[in-house]
mmCIF file of C-alpha atoms in Angstrom:
data_model
loop_
_atom_site.group_PDB
_atom_site.id
_atom_site.type_symbol
_atom_site.label_atom_id
_atom_site.label_comp_id
_atom_site.label_asym_id
_atom_site.label_seq_id
_atom_site.Cartn_x
_atom_site.Cartn_y
_atom_site.Cartn_z
ATOM 1 C CA MET J 1 3.393 -10.735 14.011
ATOM 2 C CA ASN J 2 6.082 -12.940 12.491
ATOM 3 C CA TYR J 3 5.789 -12.088 8.825
ATOM 4 C CA THR J 4 7.244 -14.262 6.087
ATOM 5 C CA PHE J 5 8.074 -13.344 2.508
ATOM 6 C CA VAL J 6 4.650 -14.542 1.334
ATOM 7 C CA SER J 7 2.620 -12.868 4.093
ATOM 8 C CA ALA J 8 4.579 -9.604 3.760
ATOM 9 C CA THR J 9 4.066 -9.611 -0.012
ATOM 10 C CA ILE J 10 0.317 -10.197 0.357
ATOM 11 C CA LEU J 11 0.096 -7.452 2.974
ATOM 12 C CA LEU J 12 1.949 -4.957 0.775
ATOM 13 C CA ILE J 13 -0.181 -5.821 -2.258
ATOM 14 C CA LEU J 14 -3.359 -5.342 -0.229
ATOM 15 C CA ILE J 15 -2.155 -1.984 1.069
ATOM 16 C CA THR J 16 -0.861 -0.585 -2.223
ATOM 17 C CA ASP J 17 -4.179 -1.822 -3.695
ATOM 18 C CA PRO J 18 -3.397 -1.929 -7.439
ATOM 19 C CA ILE J 19 -6.987 -2.933 -8.262
ATOM 20 C CA GLY J 20 -8.373 0.029 -6.336
ATOM 21 C CA ASN J 21 -5.871 2.333 -8.049
ATOM 22 C CA ILE J 22 -7.185 1.481 -11.528
ATOM 23 C CA PRO J 23 -9.874 4.229 -11.524
ATOM 24 C CA ILE J 24 -7.404 6.762 -10.063
ATOM 25 C CA PHE J 25 -4.822 6.069 -12.766
ATOM 26 C CA ALA J 26 -7.455 5.994 -15.516
ATOM 27 C CA ASN J 27 -8.716 9.422 -14.411
ATOM 28 C CA ALA J 28 -5.252 10.957 -14.064
ATOM 29 C CA LEU J 29 -3.991 9.597 -17.390
ATOM 30 C CA GLN J 30 -6.974 10.422 -19.579
ATOM 31 C CA HIS J 31 -5.185 13.545 -20.887
ATOM 32 C CA VAL J 32 -1.995 11.569 -21.611
ATOM 33 C CA ALA J 33 -1.447 10.149 -25.078
ATOM 34 C CA PRO J 34 -2.271 6.389 -25.101
ATOM 35 C CA GLU J 35 1.223 5.468 -26.343
ATOM 36 C CA ARG J 36 2.813 7.244 -23.322
ATOM 37 C CA ARG J 37 0.570 5.868 -20.593
ATOM 38 C CA ALA J 38 2.577 2.692 -19.983
ATOM 39 C CA ARG J 39 5.791 4.739 -19.614
ATOM 40 C CA VAL J 40 4.132 7.135 -17.184
ATOM 41 C CA ILE J 41 2.762 4.245 -15.106
ATOM 42 C CA LEU J 42 6.156 2.508 -14.949
ATOM 43 C CA ARG J 43 7.822 5.799 -13.979
ATOM 44 C CA GLU J 44 5.346 6.436 -11.160
ATOM 45 C CA VAL J 45 5.671 2.864 -9.874
ATOM 46 C CA LEU J 46 9.474 3.230 -9.887
ATOM 47 C CA ILE J 47 9.260 6.496 -7.929
ATOM 48 C CA ALA J 48 6.989 4.842 -5.349
ATOM 49 C CA PHE J 49 9.368 1.879 -5.138
ATOM 50 C CA VAL J 50 12.374 4.131 -4.482
ATOM 51 C CA LEU J 51 10.479 6.009 -1.760
ATOM 52 C CA LEU J 52 9.346 2.830 0.005
ATOM 53 C CA LEU J 53 12.814 1.316 -0.332
ATOM 54 C CA THR J 54 14.330 4.441 1.225
ATOM 55 C CA PHE J 55 11.927 4.134 4.152
ATOM 56 C CA MET J 56 13.099 0.557 4.666
ATOM 57 C CA PHE J 57 16.660 1.771 5.206
ATOM 58 C CA VAL J 58 15.952 4.899 7.255
ATOM 59 C CA GLY J 59 13.008 3.402 9.153
ATOM 60 C CA GLU J 60 14.932 2.420 12.275
ATOM 61 C CA SER J 61 16.645 5.826 12.476
ATOM 62 C CA PHE J 62 13.273 7.510 12.001
ATOM 63 C CA LEU J 63 11.775 5.541 14.905
ATOM 64 C CA ARG J 64 14.707 6.447 17.157
ATOM 65 C CA VAL J 65 14.558 10.144 16.252
ATOM 66 C CA MET J 66 10.793 10.253 16.865
ATOM 67 C CA ASN J 67 11.186 8.155 20.038
ATOM 68 C CA LEU J 68 8.599 5.646 18.815
ATOM 69 C CA SER J 69 8.414 2.049 20.002
ATOM 70 C CA GLU J 70 7.665 -0.982 17.847
ATOM 71 C CA LEU J 71 4.515 -1.533 19.913
ATOM 72 C CA SER J 72 3.081 1.929 19.198
ATOM 73 C CA LEU J 73 3.890 1.520 15.515
ATOM 74 C CA GLN J 74 2.174 -1.862 15.425
ATOM 75 C CA ILE J 75 -1.037 -0.601 17.048
ATOM 76 C CA GLY J 76 -1.012 2.652 15.077
ATOM 77 C CA GLY J 77 -0.322 0.777 11.844
ATOM 78 C CA GLY J 78 -3.229 -1.544 12.594
ATOM 79 C CA VAL J 79 -5.557 1.436 13.043
ATOM 80 C CA ILE J 80 -4.413 2.982 9.747
ATOM 81 C CA LEU J 81 -4.836 -0.308 7.888
ATOM 82 C CA PHE J 82 -8.309 -0.714 9.377
ATOM 83 C CA LEU J 83 -9.354 2.728 8.120
ATOM 84 C CA ILE J 84 -7.870 2.027 4.677
ATOM 85 C CA ALA J 85 -9.721 -1.310 4.565
ATOM 86 C CA LEU J 86 -13.030 0.351 5.461
ATOM 87 C CA ARG J 87 -12.465 2.825 2.635
ATOM 88 C CA MET J 88 -11.913 -0.092 0.256
ATOM 89 C CA ILE J 89 -15.148 -1.793 1.363
ATOM 90 C CA PHE J 90 -17.204 1.415 1.646
ATOM 91 C CA PRO J 91 -15.710 3.820 -0.939
ATOM 92 C CA PRO J 92 -16.543 7.540 -0.666
ATOM 93 C CA PRO J 93 -19.233 8.975 -2.955
ATOM 94 C CA LYS J 94 -18.189 9.860 -6.466
ATOM 95 C CA GLY J 95 -17.036 13.418 -6.867
ATOM 96 C CA THR J 96 -14.773 13.387 -3.794
ATOM 97 C CA ASP J 97 -11.736 12.039 -5.654
ATOM 98 C CA THR J 98 -8.731 14.109 -6.621
ATOM 99 C CA PRO J 99 -9.563 16.474 -9.487
ATOM 100 C CA GLU J 100 -8.173 15.343 -12.800
ATOM 101 C CA ALA J 101 -5.027 17.060 -13.958
ATOM 102 C CA PRO J 102 -4.959 18.645 -17.434
ATOM 103 C CA THR J 103 -1.282 17.734 -17.895
ATOM 104 C CA GLU J 104 0.826 14.605 -17.472
ATOM 105 C CA PRO J 105 0.963 13.696 -13.759
ATOM 106 C CA LEU J 106 4.343 13.496 -12.014
ATOM 107 C CA ILE J 107 4.817 11.948 -8.554
ATOM 108 C CA VAL J 108 1.506 13.354 -7.213
ATOM 109 C CA PRO J 109 -1.108 11.888 -7.093
ATOM 110 C CA LEU J 110 -0.016 8.576 -8.655
ATOM 111 C CA ALA J 111 3.309 7.626 -7.037
ATOM 112 C CA ILE J 112 2.288 9.499 -3.869
ATOM 113 C CA PRO J 113 -0.196 8.882 -2.317
ATOM 114 C CA ALA J 114 -1.923 6.381 -4.641
ATOM 115 C CA ILE J 115 0.858 3.759 -4.375
ATOM 116 C CA ALA J 116 3.261 4.939 -1.660
ATOM 117 C CA GLY J 117 0.710 6.391 0.718
ATOM 118 C CA PRO J 118 0.943 6.773 4.514
ATOM 119 C CA SER J 119 -0.282 3.211 5.089
ATOM 120 C CA ALA J 120 2.371 1.717 2.784
ATOM 121 C CA LEU J 121 5.108 3.797 4.410
ATOM 122 C CA ALA J 122 3.939 2.748 7.882
ATOM 123 C CA THR J 123 3.882 -0.900 6.811
ATOM 124 C CA VAL J 124 7.468 -0.984 5.531
ATOM 125 C CA LEU J 125 8.537 0.760 8.749
ATOM 126 C CA LEU J 126 6.690 -1.891 10.749
ATOM 127 C CA LEU J 127 8.249 -4.778 8.837
ATOM 128 C CA VAL J 128 11.791 -3.461 9.263
ATOM 129 C CA SER J 129 11.310 -2.535 12.927
ATOM 130 C CA GLN J 130 9.973 -5.996 13.788
ATOM 131 C CA ALA J 131 12.670 -7.961 11.939
ATOM 132 C CA PRO J 132 15.583 -5.792 10.700
ATOM 133 C CA GLU J 133 17.650 -8.918 10.048
ATOM 134 C CA LYS J 134 15.141 -9.919 7.334
ATOM 135 C CA ARG J 135 15.557 -6.682 5.391
ATOM 136 C CA LEU J 136 16.462 -8.540 2.182
ATOM 137 C CA THR J 137 13.217 -10.521 2.498
ATOM 138 C CA TRP J 138 11.205 -7.306 2.829
ATOM 139 C CA ILE J 139 13.012 -5.799 -0.174
ATOM 140 C CA ALA J 140 12.135 -8.900 -2.219
ATOM 141 C CA ALA J 141 8.496 -8.649 -1.076
ATOM 142 C CA LEU J 142 8.447 -4.976 -2.080
ATOM 143 C CA CYS J 143 9.923 -5.830 -5.504
ATOM 144 C CA VAL J 144 7.172 -8.400 -6.111
ATOM 145 C CA THR J 145 4.526 -5.920 -4.937
ATOM 146 C CA MET J 146 5.728 -3.187 -7.266
ATOM 147 C CA THR J 147 5.896 -5.663 -10.157
ATOM 148 C CA VAL J 148 2.294 -6.716 -9.517
ATOM 149 C CA SER J 149 1.207 -3.067 -9.310
ATOM 150 C CA ALA J 150 2.979 -2.217 -12.558
ATOM 151 C CA VAL J 151 1.458 -5.159 -14.433
ATOM 152 C CA VAL J 152 -2.071 -4.500 -13.134
ATOM 153 C CA LEU J 153 -1.938 -0.768 -13.848
ATOM 154 C CA VAL J 154 -0.417 -1.142 -17.329
ATOM 155 C CA LEU J 155 -3.179 -3.642 -18.157
ATOM 156 C CA ALA J 156 -5.850 -1.590 -16.356
ATOM 157 C CA GLU J 157 -7.824 -0.671 -19.465
ATOM 158 C CA ARG J 158 -7.908 -4.288 -20.635
ATOM 159 C CA ILE J 159 -8.886 -5.510 -17.167
ATOM 160 C CA GLN J 160 -11.775 -3.046 -17.002
ATOM 161 C CA ARG J 161 -12.879 -3.926 -20.524
ATOM 162 C CA VAL J 162 -12.724 -7.720 -20.047
ATOM 163 C CA ALA J 163 -13.799 -8.091 -16.403
ATOM 164 C CA GLY J 164 -16.141 -5.134 -16.147
ATOM 165 C CA ASP J 165 -16.417 -2.458 -13.484
ATOM 166 C CA ARG J 166 -18.547 -4.626 -11.187
ATOM 167 C CA PHE J 167 -15.905 -7.346 -10.994
ATOM 168 C CA VAL J 168 -13.183 -4.785 -10.250
ATOM 169 C CA VAL J 169 -15.280 -3.253 -7.449
ATOM 170 C CA ALA J 170 -16.140 -6.682 -6.011
ATOM 171 C CA LEU J 171 -12.471 -7.748 -6.037
ATOM 172 C CA GLU J 172 -11.390 -4.548 -4.295
ATOM 173 C CA ARG J 173 -13.998 -5.033 -1.559
ATOM 174 C CA LEU J 174 -12.865 -8.625 -1.079
ATOM 175 C CA MET J 175 -9.284 -7.368 -0.664
ATOM 176 C CA GLY J 176 -10.605 -4.815 1.816
ATOM 177 C CA LEU J 177 -12.259 -7.548 3.860
ATOM 178 C CA VAL J 178 -8.987 -9.490 4.070
ATOM 179 C CA LEU J 179 -7.176 -6.307 5.081
ATOM 180 C CA VAL J 180 -9.730 -5.688 7.853
ATOM 181 C CA ALA J 181 -8.896 -9.086 9.341
ATOM 182 C CA LEU J 182 -5.146 -8.410 9.080
ATOM 183 C CA SER J 183 -5.455 -4.979 10.707
ATOM 184 C CA ILE J 184 -7.538 -6.301 13.604
ATOM 185 C CA GLU J 185 -5.047 -9.124 14.151
ATOM 186 C CA MET J 186 -2.229 -6.569 14.203
ATOM 187 C CA MET J 187 -4.049 -4.402 16.760
ATOM 188 C CA LEU J 188 -4.970 -7.387 18.965
ATOM 189 C CA ARG J 189 -1.376 -8.602 19.057
ATOM 190 C CA GLY J 190 -0.160 -5.121 19.932
ATOM 191 C CA ILE J 191 -2.747 -4.718 22.705
ATOM 192 C CA ARG J 192 -1.953 -8.202 24.041
ATOM 193 C CA THR J 193 1.759 -7.361 24.186
ATOM 194 C CA PHE J 194 0.989 -4.061 25.932
ATOM 195 C CA VAL J 195 -1.170 -5.806 28.559
ATOM 196 C CA LEU J 196 1.568 -8.383 29.209
ATOM 197 C CA GLN J 197 4.119 -5.602 29.631
ATOM 198 C CA LEU J 198 1.867 -3.872 32.155
ATOM 199 C CA ALA J 199 1.320 -7.140 34.050
ATOM 200 C CA SER J 200 5.050 -7.856 34.263
ATOM 201 C CA ALA J 201 5.963 -4.298 35.289
#
């Protein structure tokens, strides 16, 4: 797929899923003093940003070392995104989430895997492998994504209070539906390219 700045930004926002992360952050930060929560959230978002940015620069080397092709990454990434989207639309029963931590969380589980999870890492690898010459565009898209995540998560309590839990759940499932369509499109394009390669061989 020929991603643009806008489409890459939307894809990254859907995958990092700041709306879906609201309950995770609220649960993990309930033992943190209210005046420190914004600092903790910004710190975790920054850690996730640095990790994803690092993957953007070492992505090509990683693919070469692992002997992975762009085609396999595209199809595999589509499968991962599809599973993530299904989880957004059909969330697991309550009680299966990560147990709450009694102390202030650091890196796990907020920065990793809540924000910079396997799907986000695979996506930045996919973007760079498909168009390495547009690396600055992908960095800009990642910056916008992390800014959106930071704003949403810092305002999470207000969003839940004003919009209500039902609206938050409905919005997350709508985002999941869009991500399902994107993941299927990614898989179809990868399969189509694979078939054409077989036909021309």
